[in-house]
Amino acid sequence: MAKREPLLNGMNNPIPDEPNYKIRRKNFPTNLQPKDYRYVGKSWPRKDAKDIVTGKATFLDDFSVAGMIIGKSLKSPHSHAIIKSIDVEDARALPGIYAVLTYKDIEKFNPMLGWPRQKPLMDKHLRYVGDTVALIAGDNAEIIREAMELIKVDYDVLDAVYDGLSAIKDGAPQLYDDFKQNIVPGGYRPMQEYGDFWHLVRGDIEKGFEECDYIAEDTVSFSSMCAPSAPEPPGTIVRWEGDLNFTVWGTAQSSFILKLVNESVILGSKIKALTFNVGGSYGNKQSLTLEVVAGALLSMACNKPVKFFETKIEQMINHETRLGSQVHAKIGMDKDGIVRAVKADWTVDTGAFCNSTQGQVGVGIGETQLVMAKCQNWDLDTNIVVTNKQPAGIVRGYGGQELNSCLSLLISRTMEAGNFDPVDVFKKNYVSDGDCYIWRDGLPWRAHTVDYTHFIEAAAERFHWKDKWKGWGVPTWTSEDGRYVRGVGCSLIGNADVGEDCNEVYVRITPGIFDDEFRVTVHADITEIGNGERSNVLKEVAEMLNCPYECVSIVPSGSEYSPTGISLGGSRGTITFGHSICNACEDVKQQIFKLAEVPLGISADSMELHDFHIVTHAIPGLKLPLKSLLNRRMTFTGYGKHVENFSTPSCVMVFVEVEVDKETGKADVVNILGSTDCGQIIDPATLEMQAQSAIGCACLDTAFFEEHIIDKATGRPMTYNMLEYKWRPFNQFPKFDTFFMESQFDTFQFHALGTGEIAGAPAASAAMTAISNALGVKVAQYPATPNVILNALGKL
């Protein structure tokens, strides 16, 4: 493909560069106001509710395949070592064991993990605790554990490195020969077709700082590589179908991503990917690469289907975590609080290998520009660094949350220098219609339709910000003995990936063969990950076809049942699937109306559907049954698609009030408000759930206690289970308020935007700002555990 020159607005953005040009997109439905919607904006029972509460719903662990056996891996006890020798013969001889594989057995076919391809699945060079030493297949887990005890391994233990800044120093232990100073090449061509993008340079950075009235500089660390830890661990069942063909059932939230990533790891393979209900993912169960590849190798070796399911402990020590981030930044503002210059260095710790981290870096840089959208002078550079820790990977927030957790605090340093109210600064600087930014595809985009000024003002009013805000470093309340102090903070973030990913949908209306009933079937590859995603798209179909919600259903999730779809992870479903579904419904309606033009003698433009009848204002009282137009052995089938578009960024703002015990260093949340302007609510309960998920999945509590702790002497994780890894139990949930605005933006359908990807992303930085304001000292290290707070107070 010939290289194309980047366009100012991106290849898919229809908005030309003339500043006064305005375009309206075709919104669906075209003839209704929100108050007239039959389903959208209203809560309806989920289609799967009864199955879930009665145990009828199928999850992967409920499923089996004829002849299926179990697969497990022997994991490295060392964070950095060379296998001097390995003997597996006794294990292979154990009854009930079908295969034991080491790096020696797959030298000619050793799948390479990471981007660029860097880490063999099995290697004599081990790079983290949990790295794969051997793969074993057997009748059950007990026999496999017995076999593991019989494997004899002699290790040469090497020095290790556990943080990004140390890894790039001269003389640091090297993980890969190709990565000098452990730095991974920037850019990610699958997401950046027109050129690698990891270093944002815009304007004249020196001149920009000369125009600033207030400049501040600091370093913030968000490097605890927290685990979202979905309740259901990662797992697969893999069946070898001959040659390099595999059927994979997985706990992945997207069959498309599972297929896409693993076909790039097992070169030449063809994967049929299927999913069931998923017990939570938080963006963290996408490709399941280790589980897919290990299962594939064992299935080929045994010629049997292999179930490769991690335990909770294995998930904690071996599965992907959040990225580690250390950011040093210098930020300048003018006298009005407008950001005029940003110079920053972002060191990204990706653990033992880099698995599309470059894409997350691109999103992080993009989201930062949305927060400081008026700034024209940038020098934001990044280094992706490998270390001897379990791999980081895709997690809800996708890089933007990690960078925001650092940069939001660094922006506040400059706000404090100018004594600005943070709400006013966020309001003045946040992206709005007409602003330009470089998104993660490396192309410039221009914001269309969005303006969050009134939303930010209204959310602040809901939190009573003006009453609570006392100034930088000033507590809002102090106990009589001075031991307890309270403070407030706020932060916001946006994401243009609400329009991410191309997808396609079929919508099919089928008549009953022996009755007059109709059924509507949606062919969309959507995995249910717990939020009612599949039910919500069916509401949109029922709205568009103006038919009973009960008559609409969706096919099982999987790459074989539907056209291309990347499921509803992140925020993408509201716009992307909503757009394609509405297009497919419109296609169906036009087919029906064209057929009805002859018998009715009126234009298709004047027709509407109502409960599988055609009605029209041109002939009051007419109700033409749909069955009169359709052969009972035929269907009306419509096709719709969405082409990705990054011109309508979302916005989420979180306000937090904390209380800190200055004697113990313990900090607690007193109040929290999650808010967004979503354009149009599709499902109120789902949106409420998305907002409240700021607690959990490594969001808010990364500011208080969530962290992976590693024993620096051995490299072994100390937080290997749900007792050691600190989480907030339900009885410690704080009061959580929400605020939603519906500004009816000019988006593709229903005037809606997505919000799920970033619903919790600004919570941690808001909390850290509140802690600093309560204490009157700056806290710059996540999480703000008692040790960190007491150290900031000079008590340690």
Short mmCIF file of N, CA and C in Angstrom, two decimals, residues 183-328:
data_model
loop_
_atom_site.label_atom_id
_atom_site.label_comp_id
_atom_site.label_asym_id
_atom_site.label_seq_id
_atom_site.Cartn_x
_atom_site.Cartn_y
_atom_site.Cartn_z
N ILE A 183 15.09 -0.28 26.09
CA ILE A 183 14.09 0.60 25.50
C ILE A 183 13.50 -0.06 24.25
N VAL A 184 12.18 -0.15 24.22
CA VAL A 184 11.45 -0.78 23.12
C VAL A 184 11.21 0.28 22.04
N PRO A 185 11.31 -0.08 20.76
CA PRO A 185 10.99 0.90 19.71
C PRO A 185 9.58 1.48 19.89
N GLY A 186 9.44 2.77 19.64
CA GLY A 186 8.14 3.42 19.76
C GLY A 186 7.29 3.18 18.53
N GLY A 187 6.01 3.51 18.67
CA GLY A 187 5.11 3.39 17.54
C GLY A 187 4.50 2.01 17.41
N TYR A 188 3.31 1.98 16.81
CA TYR A 188 2.58 0.72 16.68
C TYR A 188 1.82 0.77 15.37
N ARG A 189 2.40 0.21 14.31
CA ARG A 189 1.85 0.34 12.98
C ARG A 189 0.40 -0.16 12.84
N PRO A 190 -0.01 -1.24 13.53
CA PRO A 190 -1.42 -1.61 13.39
C PRO A 190 -2.37 -0.51 13.81
N MET A 191 -1.93 0.40 14.68
CA MET A 191 -2.76 1.52 15.08
C MET A 191 -2.31 2.83 14.46
N GLN A 192 -1.12 2.84 13.85
CA GLN A 192 -0.56 4.08 13.31
C GLN A 192 -0.08 3.81 11.88
N GLU A 193 -1.05 3.65 11.02
CA GLU A 193 -0.78 3.24 9.65
C GLU A 193 0.13 4.21 8.91
N TYR A 194 0.06 5.48 9.26
CA TYR A 194 0.80 6.50 8.50
C TYR A 194 2.11 6.90 9.14
N GLY A 195 2.51 6.22 10.20
CA GLY A 195 3.80 6.53 10.81
C GLY A 195 3.76 6.31 12.30
N ASP A 196 4.91 5.91 12.86
CA ASP A 196 4.99 5.66 14.29
C ASP A 196 4.79 6.96 15.06
N PHE A 197 4.09 6.85 16.20
CA PHE A 197 3.75 8.04 16.97
C PHE A 197 3.99 7.77 18.46
N TRP A 198 5.05 8.37 18.98
CA TRP A 198 5.29 8.25 20.42
C TRP A 198 5.88 9.54 20.99
N HIS A 199 6.21 10.48 20.13
CA HIS A 199 6.83 11.74 20.56
C HIS A 199 6.02 12.88 19.96
N LEU A 200 5.31 13.61 20.82
CA LEU A 200 4.48 14.72 20.35
C LEU A 200 5.30 16.00 20.34
N VAL A 201 5.47 16.56 19.16
CA VAL A 201 6.17 17.84 19.01
C VAL A 201 5.26 18.77 18.22
N ARG A 202 4.88 19.86 18.83
CA ARG A 202 4.04 20.85 18.16
C ARG A 202 4.50 22.24 18.55
N GLY A 203 4.42 23.18 17.64
CA GLY A 203 4.71 24.57 17.94
C GLY A 203 6.17 24.83 18.28
N ASP A 204 6.41 25.87 19.10
CA ASP A 204 7.75 26.28 19.51
C ASP A 204 7.78 26.24 21.03
N ILE A 205 8.36 25.20 21.59
CA ILE A 205 8.26 24.99 23.03
C ILE A 205 8.96 26.12 23.82
N GLU A 206 10.10 26.59 23.34
CA GLU A 206 10.83 27.64 24.06
C GLU A 206 10.04 28.95 24.03
N LYS A 207 9.53 29.27 22.87
CA LYS A 207 8.73 30.50 22.75
C LYS A 207 7.46 30.39 23.59
N GLY A 208 6.90 29.18 23.63
CA GLY A 208 5.69 28.98 24.43
C GLY A 208 5.93 29.28 25.90
N PHE A 209 7.05 28.81 26.43
CA PHE A 209 7.34 29.10 27.84
C PHE A 209 7.61 30.59 28.08
N GLU A 210 8.17 31.24 27.08
CA GLU A 210 8.42 32.69 27.22
C GLU A 210 7.11 33.46 27.38
N GLU A 211 6.01 32.92 26.85
CA GLU A 211 4.71 33.59 26.91
C GLU A 211 3.94 33.28 28.19
N CYS A 212 4.54 32.43 29.04
CA CYS A 212 3.82 31.98 30.25
C CYS A 212 4.08 32.91 31.43
N ASP A 213 3.07 33.08 32.26
CA ASP A 213 3.21 33.84 33.50
C ASP A 213 3.52 32.94 34.68
N TYR A 214 3.12 31.67 34.57
CA TYR A 214 3.34 30.73 35.67
C TYR A 214 3.88 29.42 35.10
N ILE A 215 4.99 28.95 35.68
CA ILE A 215 5.61 27.70 35.23
C ILE A 215 5.96 26.86 36.45
N ALA A 216 5.67 25.59 36.40
CA ALA A 216 6.04 24.68 37.49
C ALA A 216 6.60 23.39 36.90
N GLU A 217 7.43 22.70 37.67
CA GLU A 217 8.12 21.51 37.19
C GLU A 217 8.21 20.51 38.33
N ASP A 218 7.96 19.25 38.05
CA ASP A 218 8.02 18.24 39.11
C ASP A 218 8.04 16.84 38.46
N THR A 219 8.21 15.83 39.31
CA THR A 219 8.16 14.44 38.88
C THR A 219 7.12 13.70 39.70
N VAL A 220 6.28 12.89 39.03
CA VAL A 220 5.26 12.09 39.71
C VAL A 220 5.41 10.64 39.26
N SER A 221 5.25 9.72 40.23
CA SER A 221 5.42 8.30 39.94
C SER A 221 4.11 7.54 40.16
N PHE A 222 3.69 6.83 39.13
CA PHE A 222 2.53 5.94 39.20
C PHE A 222 3.02 4.59 38.70
N SER A 223 3.78 3.90 39.53
CA SER A 223 4.55 2.75 39.02
C SER A 223 4.29 1.46 39.78
N SER A 224 3.17 1.37 40.46
CA SER A 224 2.89 0.16 41.24
C SER A 224 2.25 -0.95 40.43
N MET A 225 2.00 -0.69 39.16
CA MET A 225 1.51 -1.69 38.22
C MET A 225 0.38 -2.52 38.82
N CYS A 226 -0.70 -1.82 39.13
CA CYS A 226 -1.85 -2.44 39.79
C CYS A 226 -2.54 -3.44 38.88
N ALA A 227 -3.31 -4.33 39.53
CA ALA A 227 -4.00 -5.39 38.80
C ALA A 227 -5.49 -5.16 38.82
N PRO A 228 -6.13 -5.09 37.66
CA PRO A 228 -7.59 -4.95 37.67
C PRO A 228 -8.28 -6.20 38.20
N SER A 229 -7.65 -7.36 37.98
CA SER A 229 -8.06 -8.61 38.60
C SER A 229 -9.55 -8.91 38.45
N ALA A 230 -9.96 -9.16 37.24
CA ALA A 230 -11.35 -9.56 36.99
C ALA A 230 -11.69 -10.80 37.80
N PRO A 231 -12.92 -10.90 38.32
CA PRO A 231 -13.26 -12.06 39.16
C PRO A 231 -13.02 -13.41 38.49
N GLU A 232 -13.33 -13.51 37.20
CA GLU A 232 -13.07 -14.76 36.49
C GLU A 232 -11.66 -14.71 35.89
N PRO A 233 -10.78 -15.63 36.26
CA PRO A 233 -9.41 -15.59 35.74
C PRO A 233 -9.38 -15.84 34.23
N PRO A 234 -8.23 -15.56 33.60
CA PRO A 234 -8.11 -15.84 32.16
C PRO A 234 -8.04 -17.34 31.90
N GLY A 235 -8.70 -17.78 30.83
CA GLY A 235 -8.67 -19.20 30.51
C GLY A 235 -9.14 -19.47 29.10
N THR A 236 -8.74 -20.61 28.57
CA THR A 236 -9.13 -21.00 27.21
C THR A 236 -9.36 -22.51 27.14
N ILE A 237 -10.10 -22.91 26.13
CA ILE A 237 -10.11 -24.30 25.67
C ILE A 237 -9.68 -24.24 24.21
N VAL A 238 -8.64 -24.99 23.87
CA VAL A 238 -8.10 -24.94 22.50
C VAL A 238 -8.18 -26.33 21.89
N ARG A 239 -8.74 -26.39 20.71
CA ARG A 239 -8.80 -27.67 19.98
C ARG A 239 -8.08 -27.52 18.65
N TRP A 240 -7.05 -28.33 18.46
CA TRP A 240 -6.30 -28.33 17.20
C TRP A 240 -7.14 -29.02 16.13
N GLU A 241 -7.31 -28.35 14.96
CA GLU A 241 -8.15 -28.87 13.88
C GLU A 241 -7.33 -29.37 12.69
N GLY A 242 -6.00 -29.52 12.88
CA GLY A 242 -5.14 -29.92 11.76
C GLY A 242 -4.44 -28.72 11.17
N ASP A 243 -3.27 -28.97 10.54
CA ASP A 243 -2.40 -27.90 10.04
C ASP A 243 -2.21 -26.85 11.15
N LEU A 244 -2.46 -25.57 10.88
CA LEU A 244 -2.37 -24.56 11.94
C LEU A 244 -3.75 -23.95 12.20
N ASN A 245 -4.76 -24.80 12.14
CA ASN A 245 -6.13 -24.36 12.39
C ASN A 245 -6.53 -24.75 13.82
N PHE A 246 -7.16 -23.77 14.52
CA PHE A 246 -7.55 -24.02 15.90
C PHE A 246 -8.95 -23.44 16.16
N THR A 247 -9.69 -24.13 17.01
CA THR A 247 -10.91 -23.56 17.58
C THR A 247 -10.58 -23.18 19.02
N VAL A 248 -10.87 -21.93 19.37
CA VAL A 248 -10.53 -21.43 20.72
C VAL A 248 -11.79 -20.89 21.38
N TRP A 249 -12.13 -21.45 22.54
CA TRP A 249 -13.15 -20.87 23.40
C TRP A 249 -12.41 -20.13 24.51
N GLY A 250 -12.72 -18.86 24.75
CA GLY A 250 -11.93 -18.11 25.72
C GLY A 250 -12.77 -17.22 26.62
N THR A 251 -12.18 -16.80 27.72
CA THR A 251 -12.83 -15.84 28.61
C THR A 251 -12.56 -14.41 28.15
N ALA A 252 -12.20 -14.24 26.89
CA ALA A 252 -11.87 -12.92 26.34
C ALA A 252 -13.13 -12.07 26.17
N GLN A 253 -12.97 -10.76 26.28
CA GLN A 253 -14.11 -9.87 26.08
C GLN A 253 -14.31 -9.56 24.61
N SER A 254 -13.41 -10.01 23.75
CA SER A 254 -13.55 -9.76 22.32
C SER A 254 -12.99 -10.94 21.54
N SER A 255 -13.84 -11.65 20.84
CA SER A 255 -13.35 -12.76 20.03
C SER A 255 -12.48 -12.24 18.88
N PHE A 256 -12.80 -11.04 18.39
CA PHE A 256 -12.03 -10.48 17.27
C PHE A 256 -10.59 -10.21 17.69
N ILE A 257 -10.41 -9.57 18.86
CA ILE A 257 -9.05 -9.26 19.31
C ILE A 257 -8.29 -10.53 19.64
N LEU A 258 -8.98 -11.51 20.24
CA LEU A 258 -8.34 -12.79 20.52
C LEU A 258 -7.81 -13.41 19.24
N LYS A 259 -8.64 -13.40 18.21
CA LYS A 259 -8.24 -13.98 16.91
C LYS A 259 -7.11 -13.16 16.28
N LEU A 260 -7.27 -11.83 16.29
CA LEU A 260 -6.30 -10.93 15.65
C LEU A 260 -4.91 -11.09 16.25
N VAL A 261 -4.83 -10.99 17.58
CA VAL A 261 -3.52 -11.00 18.23
C VAL A 261 -2.85 -12.36 18.12
N ASN A 262 -3.62 -13.42 18.35
CA ASN A 262 -2.98 -14.73 18.39
C ASN A 262 -2.62 -15.27 17.01
N GLU A 263 -3.33 -14.84 15.98
CA GLU A 263 -2.89 -15.22 14.63
C GLU A 263 -1.59 -14.50 14.26
N SER A 264 -1.33 -13.36 14.93
CA SER A 264 -0.04 -12.68 14.70
C SER A 264 1.07 -13.30 15.52
N VAL A 265 0.72 -14.04 16.55
CA VAL A 265 1.73 -14.72 17.39
C VAL A 265 2.06 -16.09 16.81
N ILE A 266 1.02 -16.86 16.45
CA ILE A 266 1.24 -18.16 15.79
C ILE A 266 1.15 -17.90 14.29
N LEU A 267 2.25 -17.56 13.68
CA LEU A 267 2.24 -17.15 12.27
C LEU A 267 1.69 -18.26 11.39
N GLY A 268 0.78 -17.88 10.50
CA GLY A 268 0.18 -18.83 9.58
C GLY A 268 -1.04 -19.53 10.11
N SER A 269 -1.42 -19.23 11.35
CA SER A 269 -2.56 -19.93 11.95
C SER A 269 -3.88 -19.31 11.52
N LYS A 270 -4.94 -20.11 11.63
CA LYS A 270 -6.31 -19.65 11.44
C LYS A 270 -7.10 -20.05 12.68
N ILE A 271 -7.64 -19.06 13.35
CA ILE A 271 -8.30 -19.31 14.62
C ILE A 271 -9.78 -18.99 14.51
N LYS A 272 -10.60 -19.93 14.93
CA LYS A 272 -12.03 -19.70 15.11
C LYS A 272 -12.24 -19.40 16.59
N ALA A 273 -12.61 -18.16 16.89
CA ALA A 273 -12.68 -17.70 18.28
C ALA A 273 -14.12 -17.62 18.74
N LEU A 274 -14.41 -18.17 19.92
CA LEU A 274 -15.75 -18.17 20.49
C LEU A 274 -15.68 -17.73 21.95
N THR A 275 -16.67 -16.99 22.38
CA THR A 275 -16.70 -16.55 23.78
C THR A 275 -18.07 -16.82 24.38
N PHE A 276 -18.10 -16.82 25.73
CA PHE A 276 -19.36 -16.97 26.45
C PHE A 276 -19.57 -15.70 27.26
N ASN A 277 -20.41 -15.79 28.28
CA ASN A 277 -20.45 -14.71 29.26
C ASN A 277 -19.06 -14.62 29.90
N VAL A 278 -18.64 -13.42 30.17
CA VAL A 278 -17.33 -13.21 30.77
C VAL A 278 -17.51 -12.63 32.16
N GLY A 279 -16.86 -13.24 33.13
CA GLY A 279 -16.97 -12.79 34.52
C GLY A 279 -16.09 -11.60 34.80
N GLY A 280 -16.39 -10.50 34.14
CA GLY A 280 -15.61 -9.28 34.29
C GLY A 280 -14.34 -9.34 33.46
N SER A 281 -13.94 -8.18 32.95
CA SER A 281 -12.70 -8.12 32.18
C SER A 281 -11.93 -6.86 32.50
N TYR A 282 -12.64 -5.72 32.59
CA TYR A 282 -12.02 -4.42 32.84
C TYR A 282 -10.95 -4.14 31.78
N GLY A 283 -11.22 -4.58 30.56
CA GLY A 283 -10.28 -4.37 29.47
C GLY A 283 -9.07 -5.27 29.53
N ASN A 284 -8.99 -6.15 30.52
CA ASN A 284 -7.76 -6.87 30.82
C ASN A 284 -7.74 -8.30 30.27
N LYS A 285 -8.88 -8.76 29.73
CA LYS A 285 -8.93 -10.11 29.16
C LYS A 285 -9.29 -9.97 27.68
N GLN A 286 -8.29 -9.63 26.89
CA GLN A 286 -8.53 -9.38 25.48
C GLN A 286 -7.96 -10.51 24.62
N SER A 287 -6.64 -10.57 24.55
CA SER A 287 -6.02 -11.52 23.64
C SER A 287 -5.76 -12.88 24.29
N LEU A 288 -5.57 -12.93 25.61
CA LEU A 288 -5.29 -14.18 26.33
C LEU A 288 -4.14 -14.94 25.66
N THR A 289 -3.11 -14.24 25.29
CA THR A 289 -2.07 -14.83 24.45
C THR A 289 -1.40 -16.04 25.10
N LEU A 290 -1.00 -15.89 26.36
CA LEU A 290 -0.32 -17.01 26.99
C LEU A 290 -1.22 -18.25 27.03
N GLU A 291 -2.50 -18.04 27.34
CA GLU A 291 -3.41 -19.18 27.47
C GLU A 291 -3.73 -19.80 26.10
N VAL A 292 -3.87 -18.96 25.09
CA VAL A 292 -4.17 -19.48 23.76
C VAL A 292 -2.97 -20.25 23.20
N VAL A 293 -1.80 -19.64 23.26
CA VAL A 293 -0.62 -20.26 22.64
C VAL A 293 -0.21 -21.53 23.38
N ALA A 294 -0.25 -21.49 24.71
CA ALA A 294 0.09 -22.70 25.48
C ALA A 294 -0.90 -23.81 25.17
N GLY A 295 -2.19 -23.47 25.13
CA GLY A 295 -3.19 -24.47 24.80
C GLY A 295 -3.02 -25.02 23.41
N ALA A 296 -2.64 -24.16 22.46
CA ALA A 296 -2.46 -24.61 21.08
C ALA A 296 -1.30 -25.59 20.96
N LEU A 297 -0.18 -25.28 21.61
CA LEU A 297 0.98 -26.17 21.53
C LEU A 297 0.67 -27.52 22.15
N LEU A 298 -0.01 -27.50 23.30
CA LEU A 298 -0.32 -28.77 23.97
C LEU A 298 -1.36 -29.56 23.17
N SER A 299 -2.33 -28.89 22.59
CA SER A 299 -3.34 -29.59 21.80
C SER A 299 -2.71 -30.25 20.57
N MET A 300 -1.76 -29.57 19.95
CA MET A 300 -1.06 -30.17 18.82
C MET A 300 -0.23 -31.37 19.27
N ALA A 301 0.40 -31.24 20.44
CA ALA A 301 1.26 -32.33 20.92
C ALA A 301 0.45 -33.56 21.30
N CYS A 302 -0.76 -33.36 21.82
CA CYS A 302 -1.59 -34.49 22.31
C CYS A 302 -2.68 -34.90 21.36
N ASN A 303 -2.98 -34.03 20.39
CA ASN A 303 -4.13 -34.24 19.50
C ASN A 303 -5.42 -34.38 20.30
N LYS A 304 -5.55 -33.56 21.32
CA LYS A 304 -6.74 -33.51 22.16
C LYS A 304 -7.07 -32.06 22.48
N PRO A 305 -8.34 -31.76 22.71
CA PRO A 305 -8.66 -30.40 23.20
C PRO A 305 -8.06 -30.19 24.59
N VAL A 306 -7.51 -29.00 24.81
CA VAL A 306 -6.83 -28.71 26.08
C VAL A 306 -7.46 -27.50 26.74
N LYS A 307 -7.82 -27.65 27.99
CA LYS A 307 -8.32 -26.52 28.80
C LYS A 307 -7.16 -25.95 29.58
N PHE A 308 -6.88 -24.66 29.33
CA PHE A 308 -5.74 -24.00 30.00
C PHE A 308 -6.31 -22.82 30.78
N PHE A 309 -6.59 -23.03 32.04
CA PHE A 309 -7.27 -22.03 32.88
C PHE A 309 -6.35 -21.66 34.04
N GLU A 310 -6.07 -20.35 34.18
CA GLU A 310 -5.22 -19.90 35.28
C GLU A 310 -6.01 -19.90 36.59
N THR A 311 -5.32 -20.16 37.69
CA THR A 311 -5.93 -19.99 39.00
C THR A 311 -5.89 -18.51 39.37
N LYS A 312 -6.54 -18.14 40.47
CA LYS A 312 -6.52 -16.74 40.89
C LYS A 312 -5.10 -16.29 41.21
N ILE A 313 -4.33 -17.15 41.86
CA ILE A 313 -2.95 -16.78 42.18
C ILE A 313 -2.13 -16.62 40.90
N GLU A 314 -2.33 -17.53 39.95
CA GLU A 314 -1.59 -17.41 38.69
C GLU A 314 -1.98 -16.13 37.96
N GLN A 315 -3.26 -15.77 38.03
CA GLN A 315 -3.71 -14.51 37.43
C GLN A 315 -2.98 -13.33 38.08
N MET A 316 -2.81 -13.38 39.40
CA MET A 316 -2.20 -12.25 40.10
C MET A 316 -0.71 -12.11 39.81
N ILE A 317 -0.01 -13.23 39.60
CA ILE A 317 1.44 -13.13 39.42
C ILE A 317 1.87 -13.19 37.97
N ASN A 318 0.94 -13.56 37.08
CA ASN A 318 1.36 -13.86 35.71
C ASN A 318 0.60 -13.09 34.65
N HIS A 319 -0.60 -12.58 34.98
CA HIS A 319 -1.40 -11.91 33.97
C HIS A 319 -1.02 -10.44 33.89
N GLU A 320 -1.52 -9.79 32.84
CA GLU A 320 -1.11 -8.42 32.55
C GLU A 320 -1.63 -7.43 33.60
N THR A 321 -0.78 -6.47 33.94
CA THR A 321 -1.12 -5.42 34.91
C THR A 321 -1.25 -4.08 34.18
N ARG A 322 -1.55 -3.04 34.98
CA ARG A 322 -1.45 -1.68 34.42
C ARG A 322 0.01 -1.36 34.13
N LEU A 323 0.21 -0.41 33.20
CA LEU A 323 1.55 0.08 32.92
C LEU A 323 2.09 0.83 34.14
N GLY A 324 3.40 0.78 34.33
CA GLY A 324 4.04 1.67 35.29
C GLY A 324 4.39 2.98 34.61
N SER A 325 4.27 4.09 35.32
CA SER A 325 4.54 5.40 34.72
C SER A 325 5.34 6.27 35.66
N GLN A 326 6.36 6.90 35.11
CA GLN A 326 7.10 7.94 35.83
C GLN A 326 7.21 9.12 34.87
N VAL A 327 6.71 10.27 35.31
CA VAL A 327 6.62 11.43 34.42
C VAL A 327 7.31 12.61 35.07
N HIS A 328 8.22 13.23 34.31
CA HIS A 328 8.79 14.52 34.70
C HIS A 328 8.27 15.55 33.71
#
